[in-house]
Coordinates of C-alpha atoms in Angstrom, one line a residue:
M650 CA 95.7 79.4 40.0
Q651 CA 92.7 78.0 38.9
I652 CA 90.9 79.3 35.5
T653 CA 87.4 78.3 35.1
K654 CA 85.6 78.8 31.7
L655 CA 82.1 80.4 32.0
D656 CA 79.0 80.8 30.0
L657 CA 77.7 84.4 30.7
P658 CA 74.7 85.8 29.1
G659 CA 77.2 88.9 28.2
G660 CA 79.5 86.1 26.3
P661 CA 81.9 83.7 27.2
A662 CA 84.2 84.8 30.3
V663 CA 86.7 83.2 32.5
E664 CA 87.3 83.1 36.5
V665 CA 90.8 83.5 37.4
F666 CA 90.9 82.2 41.5
E667 CA 94.5 82.5 43.3
A668 CA 93.3 80.9 46.9
A669 CA 96.9 81.2 48.3
L670 CA 98.4 84.8 47.7
P671 CA 101.9 85.4 49.1
A672 CA 101.8 86.6 52.8
G673 CA 101.4 90.3 53.2
T674 CA 99.5 90.9 50.0
T675 CA 96.9 93.8 50.4
T676 CA 96.6 94.5 46.6
V677 CA 97.1 93.0 43.5
T678 CA 96.8 93.7 39.7
L679 CA 96.0 90.8 37.3
W680 CA 97.8 90.7 33.9
R681 CA 96.9 88.9 31.0
L682 CA 99.1 87.8 27.6
A683 CA 97.6 86.7 24.6
D684 CA 98.9 87.2 20.8
G685 CA 102.3 88.6 21.9
R686 CA 100.5 91.7 23.7
Q687 CA 100.2 92.1 27.7
H688 CA 97.2 93.9 29.1
Q689 CA 96.2 94.7 33.1
V690 CA 92.9 93.1 33.4
R691 CA 90.2 95.6 33.4
G692 CA 88.8 95.5 37.6
A693 CA 91.8 93.9 38.8
I694 CA 94.1 96.8 38.6
Q695 CA 95.3 97.4 42.4
K696 CA 92.6 95.4 43.6
A697 CA 92.2 95.2 47.4
V698 CA 92.7 91.3 48.5
A699 CA 92.4 89.2 51.8
G700 CA 94.4 86.1 51.0
E701 CA 93.0 85.1 47.8
L702 CA 91.7 86.8 44.7
A703 CA 88.5 85.6 42.3
H704 CA 88.0 87.7 39.2
I705 CA 85.8 87.4 36.2
D706 CA 87.9 88.5 33.1
H707 CA 84.9 89.2 30.9
E708 CA 87.4 90.4 28.0
V709 CA 89.3 87.2 27.7
P710 CA 90.5 86.9 24.0
L711 CA 88.7 84.2 22.2
G712 CA 90.4 81.7 20.1
T713 CA 93.7 82.0 21.3
D714 CA 95.9 80.8 24.2
T715 CA 95.6 83.4 26.9
V716 CA 98.3 83.4 30.1
Y717 CA 97.2 85.0 33.5
R718 CA 99.8 86.2 36.4
V719 CA 99.1 88.1 39.5
E720 CA 101.6 90.9 40.5
C721 CA 101.2 91.1 44.2
F722 CA 101.9 94.6 46.5
D723 CA 102.1 95.1 50.2
A724 CA 100.5 97.6 52.2
A725 CA 103.2 100.3 51.3
G726 CA 102.7 99.5 47.5
T727 CA 105.7 97.7 47.1
R728 CA 106.0 94.4 44.5
I729 CA 106.6 91.5 46.5
A730 CA 105.6 88.8 43.9
L731 CA 104.7 87.8 40.4
T732 CA 102.8 84.3 40.7
D733 CA 103.4 81.7 37.9
G734 CA 101.5 81.8 35.0
A735 CA 98.3 79.5 34.0
S736 CA 97.1 79.5 30.8
V737 CA 93.6 79.0 29.0
L738 CA 92.2 78.7 25.9
V739 CA 88.4 79.6 25.2
D740 CA 88.1 78.1 21.8
V741 CA 84.7 79.1 20.5
N742 CA 83.4 80.7 17.3
G743 CA 81.2 83.4 16.5
L744 CA 81.4 87.4 17.4
W745 CA 80.8 88.7 21.0
V746 CA 80.8 92.5 21.6
H747 CA 80.1 94.5 24.7
N748 CA 80.6 98.1 26.2
P749 CA 83.9 98.0 28.6
L750 CA 81.9 99.4 31.6
D751 CA 78.8 97.3 30.8
P752 CA 80.4 93.7 30.1
N753 CA 77.0 92.1 31.2
G754 CA 75.1 93.5 28.3
G755 CA 77.3 92.0 25.6
V756 CA 75.5 90.4 22.5
D757 CA 76.5 87.6 19.8
C758 CA 76.4 89.1 16.5
F759 CA 78.1 89.1 12.8
F760 CA 80.1 91.5 10.8
R761 CA 78.7 92.8 7.9
G762 CA 79.5 92.3 4.2
N763 CA 83.2 93.8 3.7
A764 CA 83.8 95.0 7.7
V765 CA 86.9 94.6 9.0
F766 CA 88.6 95.1 5.5
P767 CA 91.1 96.9 4.7
V768 CA 92.9 97.5 8.0
H769 CA 95.0 100.6 8.3
A770 CA 97.4 101.4 10.9
P771 CA 99.2 104.7 9.6
N772 CA 102.5 106.0 10.7
T773 CA 102.7 109.7 11.1
G774 CA 106.0 110.2 9.3
E775 CA 106.4 112.0 6.0
T776 CA 108.6 111.8 2.9
Q777 CA 111.2 114.5 2.1
W778 CA 113.4 115.0 -0.6
G779 CA 116.7 116.5 -0.6
P780 CA 118.7 118.1 -3.5
G781 CA 119.7 115.9 -6.5
L782 CA 118.2 112.8 -4.7
K783 CA 115.5 111.1 -6.8
A784 CA 114.2 108.6 -4.1
G785 CA 112.8 110.5 -0.7
I786 CA 113.7 109.8 2.9
F787 CA 111.0 108.9 4.9
M788 CA 111.2 110.5 8.6
A789 CA 109.4 107.9 10.7
G790 CA 107.0 109.4 13.0
T791 CA 104.5 107.7 15.5
Q792 CA 102.9 104.1 14.8
R793 CA 99.4 104.6 15.4
G794 CA 96.5 102.0 16.1
I795 CA 94.0 101.2 13.6
T796 CA 92.0 103.8 11.7
D797 CA 88.9 104.2 9.9
I798 CA 87.9 100.4 10.1
D799 CA 84.5 99.2 8.9
L800 CA 82.9 97.6 11.5
S801 CA 79.6 97.3 10.4
L802 CA 77.3 94.7 12.6
E803 CA 74.1 92.4 11.9
V804 CA 72.1 91.5 15.1
E805 CA 69.2 88.7 14.4
T806 CA 66.7 89.5 17.5
I807 CA 65.2 92.5 18.8
V808 CA 66.4 92.0 22.3
N809 CA 70.2 92.3 20.9
R810 CA 69.2 95.4 18.9
D811 CA 68.2 97.3 22.1
K812 CA 71.1 95.6 23.8
V813 CA 73.5 97.1 20.9
I814 CA 71.5 100.6 21.2
T815 CA 72.3 100.4 24.9
M816 CA 76.0 99.4 24.8
L817 CA 76.5 102.8 22.6
G818 CA 74.9 105.0 25.1
R819 CA 71.7 105.6 23.2
G820 CA 69.7 103.8 26.0
E821 CA 69.0 103.8 29.8
K822 CA 72.6 103.9 30.6
D823 CA 74.7 106.7 30.0
L824 CA 77.7 104.9 28.2
P825 CA 80.5 105.9 25.8
P826 CA 80.3 104.5 22.3
I827 CA 83.2 102.3 23.1
L828 CA 83.2 98.8 22.2
C829 CA 84.9 95.7 22.9
F830 CA 84.9 93.0 19.8
R831 CA 85.9 89.5 20.6
F832 CA 86.2 87.1 17.6
G833 CA 86.5 83.7 18.0
S834 CA 88.5 80.9 16.2
D835 CA 86.6 81.1 12.8
H836 CA 87.5 84.5 12.4
K837 CA 91.1 84.9 10.7
I838 CA 91.3 88.7 11.1
P839 CA 94.5 90.7 11.7
L840 CA 93.1 92.3 14.4
P841 CA 94.6 92.6 18.3
R842 CA 92.6 90.2 20.5
P843 CA 90.3 91.7 22.0
F844 CA 89.9 94.9 19.7
F845 CA 88.6 98.2 21.3
A846 CA 87.4 100.6 19.3
A847 CA 85.4 104.0 19.3
V848 CA 82.5 103.9 17.0
P849 CA 80.8 107.3 17.6
N850 CA 78.1 107.3 14.5
Y851 CA 76.8 103.6 14.5
G852 CA 73.8 103.9 12.0
L853 CA 70.7 101.8 12.7
N854 CA 69.2 100.2 9.6
D855 CA 65.9 98.2 9.9
I856 CA 66.1 95.5 7.5
D857 CA 62.8 93.8 8.1
V858 CA 61.6 94.4 11.8
R859 CA 59.1 96.7 10.4
Y860 CA 57.7 93.7 8.5
G861 CA 57.5 91.5 11.6
G862 CA 61.3 90.1 11.0
D863 CA 64.2 90.6 13.6
I864 CA 67.1 91.5 11.4
T865 CA 69.0 95.2 12.1
H866 CA 72.2 96.3 10.9
F867 CA 74.5 98.9 12.9
D868 CA 76.7 100.6 10.2
G869 CA 79.6 102.5 10.9
V870 CA 83.5 103.2 11.3
G871 CA 85.7 103.2 14.0
N872 CA 89.2 103.7 15.3
E873 CA 91.2 101.5 17.9
V874 CA 91.3 103.5 21.3
L875 CA 92.4 102.5 24.9
P876 CA 89.1 101.1 26.9
P877 CA 87.9 103.7 29.5
A878 CA 88.4 103.5 33.3
P879 CA 90.5 100.4 33.4
G880 CA 89.8 99.9 37.1
L881 CA 86.3 100.2 37.0
F882 CA 83.6 97.8 35.5
I883 CA 79.7 96.7 36.5
P884 CA 80.4 93.6 38.8
L885 CA 78.5 90.4 37.9
L886 CA 77.7 89.5 41.5
T887 CA 76.2 92.3 43.4
Y888 CA 74.6 92.4 46.8
A889 CA 71.4 92.8 45.5
H890 CA 71.5 89.2 43.9
V891 CA 72.6 87.9 47.5
N892 CA 69.8 89.8 49.4
A893 CA 67.4 88.5 46.8
V894 CA 68.4 84.9 47.5
Y895 CA 68.9 85.1 51.7
D896 CA 66.9 87.4 53.6
T897 CA 69.5 87.2 56.6
Y898 CA 73.1 86.7 56.8
L899 CA 73.0 83.7 58.9
K900 CA 71.3 81.9 56.0
A901 CA 73.9 83.1 53.5
K902 CA 76.5 82.0 56.0
Q903 CA 75.2 78.5 56.6
D904 CA 74.7 77.7 52.8
N905 CA 78.5 79.1 52.0
L906 CA 81.3 78.2 53.9
T907 CA 83.3 81.1 53.6
Y908 CA 83.1 85.1 52.5
G909 CA 85.2 84.2 49.5
E910 CA 82.9 81.3 48.7
L911 CA 79.6 83.6 48.7
N912 CA 81.7 85.9 46.5
R913 CA 81.9 83.6 43.8
R914 CA 78.4 82.3 43.8
Y915 CA 77.8 83.6 40.3
D916 CA 74.8 81.0 39.9
L917 CA 73.0 83.6 42.1
T918 CA 72.8 85.9 39.3
M919 CA 70.9 83.7 37.2
Q920 CA 68.1 83.5 39.8

């Protein structure tokens, strides 16, 4: 397995490339392990393949070792293999935020003031007192995710302000207000990497834009949630990018040895 670090407009990412999947593999699920948590990689769940896998993980955790493995299935849906793991460390600083359904629209920004403190992950249990007991008995319930956490942000450009507005579903894209927060090596925050949260009521505060500046604050409180539609995301490379560079299939074929190679021409998205 080959893992390549990518510096994309929507933030740091990696490409996971497996050139030789086991014979009989028709679909795969890509798994990611980081900080003791294992997740299926969005957009690579029961993904149809033809001998190889090339997938960009826009949600690779930052500042921690991450291991990828490929689970392989045959045409009947039976698991036939689990590949050896390959690891990568994307050792960058800062904070990147994007909407899971539109990872290409990510922004680099900052947590504001007292954001991400304190961190609450409540248990739904309750304490009961029996006859004659001075100390109560705690009846444990369900451990919840992180709740009511301050996720206030600061962006320093008008472009990034508009991107945040879009990722909240207030722009031209109909997106749910669920965000993926990825913080780098300089953030010693006791939150999962990456951290998904629903923030339905971000308040936009114009700090100095009206006076010719560029700083905008987004104030809001969120709750940890699962990302939406785990099998879906907006791809980085599309037919539109290919067609904009090659006006015929023959020219595309002459410039790329295989379809798999063409499928990895991420540079075409920058043209």
